[in-house]
Amino acid sequence: MNFDSFIQENGKQVIFKKHEHVFMQGESNDNFYFLRSGLLKAYYVLEDGRESVKSFILSGNTITSLTAAYTKEQCSFSLVALQESQLIEIPFDCIEEATRRSHDMARKVIEILLSLSMKKERREYELLSLPAEERYRQLCETSPQLIEAVTQNDIARYLGITPVALSRIKKRLLNMN
Amino acid sequence: MNFDSFIQENGKQVIFKKHEHVFMQGESNDNFYFLRSGLLKAYYVLEDGRESVKSFILSGNTITSLTAAYTKEQCSFSLVALQESQLIEIPFDCIEEATRRSHDMARKVIEILLSLSMKKERREYELLSLPAEERYRQLCETSPQLIEAVTQNDIARYLGITPVALSRIKKRLLNMN
DNA sequence: GTGTTGCGTTAACCTCGGTTAAAAATAGAG
DNA sequence: CTCTATTTTTAACCGAGGTTAACGCAACAC
């Protein structure tokens, strides 16, 4: 069976308005989510109250807190809607169980996890090896629609810098061209 | 069938002496590796010649260049032995094929990929949210044996800073306690 | 309208890490 | 052991980003 149709059939549609949380860091949440429309932000809150953005989730993509859904610990991050969002919620165990029953489903999940790993590897590389200015330039090139949709505040936290620093970087880039 | 015994039976044992490369960034390499003994370093070389360390591989762990083995592009990083290392080499396609034939194998691969994803998520979090000094402190706590076995040069590149900066951090930490 | 709230920019100051270079300490090779 | 390499430390200088605070601006409520 197709993974997408499996999700559609076994999942439950849920809607979150702008600024509503899907889950909060520290809570438990066993679900896997597929975003049909809208825009989500996954973010960490540090001990000192500072915030950093793990990722933005665009429609058509999926998100789950592995620590909460797979190992049953607390969510390591919070998930909030930046726009009204329509998502499909499905218990992680339900997928887990499907991979036990269906060989096809297991193979499909492997594919998904492989792309997920490659995406994470790319992000890890950028954070490790590229300076903030370069990370910003690449983000502008690869995801111009994101720059439009999201506040500069959140872009900065996603790049691992402060909004003030991002404002300076933008100015520097302008003065170059 | 057990994943480890599958690797043992279908893989080929290879040995790399200190400083020998398993593969180089830019090459193609379709293999999945299991490290039986020794120590490996996976690292990126940037356009300007600078180097950053993606990860250290301890014995009992596995490593593969997903971009090369899965999507058949070039290796995105180089892999070198820091000590004489004994590893099992197995074509990625061989595992891929095994997941097609065997449901058990597919389920085992899912488990492996899930832990891999969680490990990467942790690293991503540290690079994004923690200052270099804190990353170093945590590394000392969680992997003291690594600090012993690896040059400070490589530790610094793993933390995303220069050896000079790491030397200063160590001094700062000493003067505190 | 007025007030409020949040976002983006700018400036001043400070800290941390990068760069370069030199010295000190260790490790390897013969 | 001796003589090189390599690694680590230290110092001086610089630049990028953090912090704080002020200001301008737009959106929105009232």
Tab-separated table of N, CA, C and O (backbone and C1' of nucleotides) in Angstrom, chain D residues 2 5-6 8-11 16-17 24-25 29-30:
chain	number	residue	atom	x	y	z
D	2	DT	P	71.563	12.960	23.182
D	2	DT	O5'	71.108	13.040	21.655
D	2	DT	C5'	71.882	12.387	20.656
D	2	DT	C4'	71.342	12.778	19.293
D	2	DT	C3'	70.992	14.259	19.148
D	2	DT	O3'	71.365	14.683	17.840
D	2	DT	C1'	69.079	12.958	18.722
D	5	DA	P	61.759	17.633	9.028
D	5	DA	O5'	60.427	16.858	9.385
D	5	DA	C5'	59.641	17.365	10.359
D	5	DA	C4'	58.465	16.455	10.611
D	5	DA	C3'	57.147	17.183	10.443
D	5	DA	O3'	56.114	16.268	10.153
D	5	DA	C1'	57.659	16.899	12.759
D	6	DT	P	54.713	16.869	9.664
D	6	DT	O5'	53.843	16.867	11.004
D	6	DT	C5'	53.852	15.714	11.831
D	6	DT	C4'	53.302	16.056	13.190
D	6	DT	C3'	52.059	16.969	13.146
D	6	DT	O3'	51.007	16.270	13.773
D	6	DT	C1'	53.628	17.692	14.782
D	8	DT	P	47.091	18.394	20.026
D	8	DT	O5'	47.613	19.621	20.890
D	8	DT	C5'	48.501	19.372	21.987
D	8	DT	C4'	48.997	20.677	22.541
D	8	DT	C3'	47.898	21.694	22.885
D	8	DT	O3'	47.938	21.917	24.290
D	8	DT	C1'	49.735	22.708	21.753
D	9	DT	P	46.964	23.029	24.961
D	9	DT	O5'	47.919	24.302	25.018
D	9	DT	C5'	49.177	24.196	25.674
D	9	DT	C4'	49.931	25.497	25.549
D	9	DT	C3'	49.157	26.743	26.002
D	9	DT	O3'	49.945	27.412	26.973
D	9	DT	C1'	50.142	27.091	23.876
D	10	DT	P	49.260	28.493	27.943
D	10	DT	O5'	49.700	29.875	27.293
D	10	DT	C5'	51.075	30.095	27.016
D	10	DT	C4'	51.251	31.255	26.067
D	10	DT	C3'	50.335	32.467	26.326
D	10	DT	O3'	51.140	33.524	26.832
D	10	DT	C1'	50.576	31.975	23.988
D	11	DA	P	50.501	34.904	27.304
D	11	DA	O5'	50.700	35.819	26.006
D	11	DA	C5'	51.943	35.802	25.324
D	11	DA	C4'	51.855	36.707	24.101
D	11	DA	C3'	50.917	37.905	24.270
D	11	DA	O3'	51.572	39.079	23.794
D	11	DA	C1'	50.336	36.674	22.334
D	16	DA	P	33.866	41.063	9.379
D	16	DA	O5'	32.941	40.018	10.113
D	16	DA	C5'	33.419	38.680	10.318
D	16	DA	C4'	32.584	38.023	11.386
D	16	DA	C3'	31.099	38.356	11.269
D	16	DA	O3'	30.350	37.175	11.495
D	16	DA	C1'	31.921	39.015	13.401
D	17	DG	P	28.801	37.209	11.362
D	17	DG	O5'	28.335	37.187	12.876
D	17	DG	C5'	28.752	36.110	13.702
D	17	DG	C4'	28.421	36.430	15.154
D	17	DG	C3'	26.951	36.786	15.407
D	17	DG	O3'	26.499	36.021	16.510
D	17	DG	C1'	28.368	38.440	16.304
D	24	DG	P	12.626	58.438	15.420
D	24	DG	O5'	12.218	57.415	14.283
D	24	DG	C5'	13.214	56.919	13.392
D	24	DG	C4'	12.588	55.871	12.480
D	24	DG	C3'	11.214	56.268	11.945
D	24	DG	O3'	11.155	55.895	10.584
D	24	DG	C1'	11.047	54.220	13.137
D	25	DC	P	9.908	56.323	9.692
D	25	DC	O5'	9.086	54.964	9.568
D	25	DC	C5'	9.774	53.733	9.434
D	25	DC	C4'	8.811	52.562	9.558
D	25	DC	C3'	7.370	52.886	9.128
D	25	DC	O3'	6.943	51.907	8.205
D	25	DC	C1'	7.392	51.808	11.237
D	29	DA	P	-7.375	43.637	15.205
D	29	DA	O5'	-7.610	44.187	16.664
D	29	DA	C5'	-6.623	43.961	17.679
D	29	DA	C4'	-6.864	44.911	18.843
D	29	DA	C3'	-8.334	45.119	19.174
D	29	DA	O3'	-8.490	45.139	20.585
D	29	DA	C1'	-7.345	47.202	18.611
D	30	DC	P	-9.898	45.093	21.211
D	30	DC	O5'	-10.187	46.596	21.651
D	30	DC	C5'	-9.143	47.368	22.259
D	30	DC	C4'	-9.571	48.828	22.289
D	30	DC	C3'	-11.090	49.011	22.346
D	30	DC	O3'	-11.466	49.710	23.516
D	30	DC	C1'	-10.095	50.462	20.742
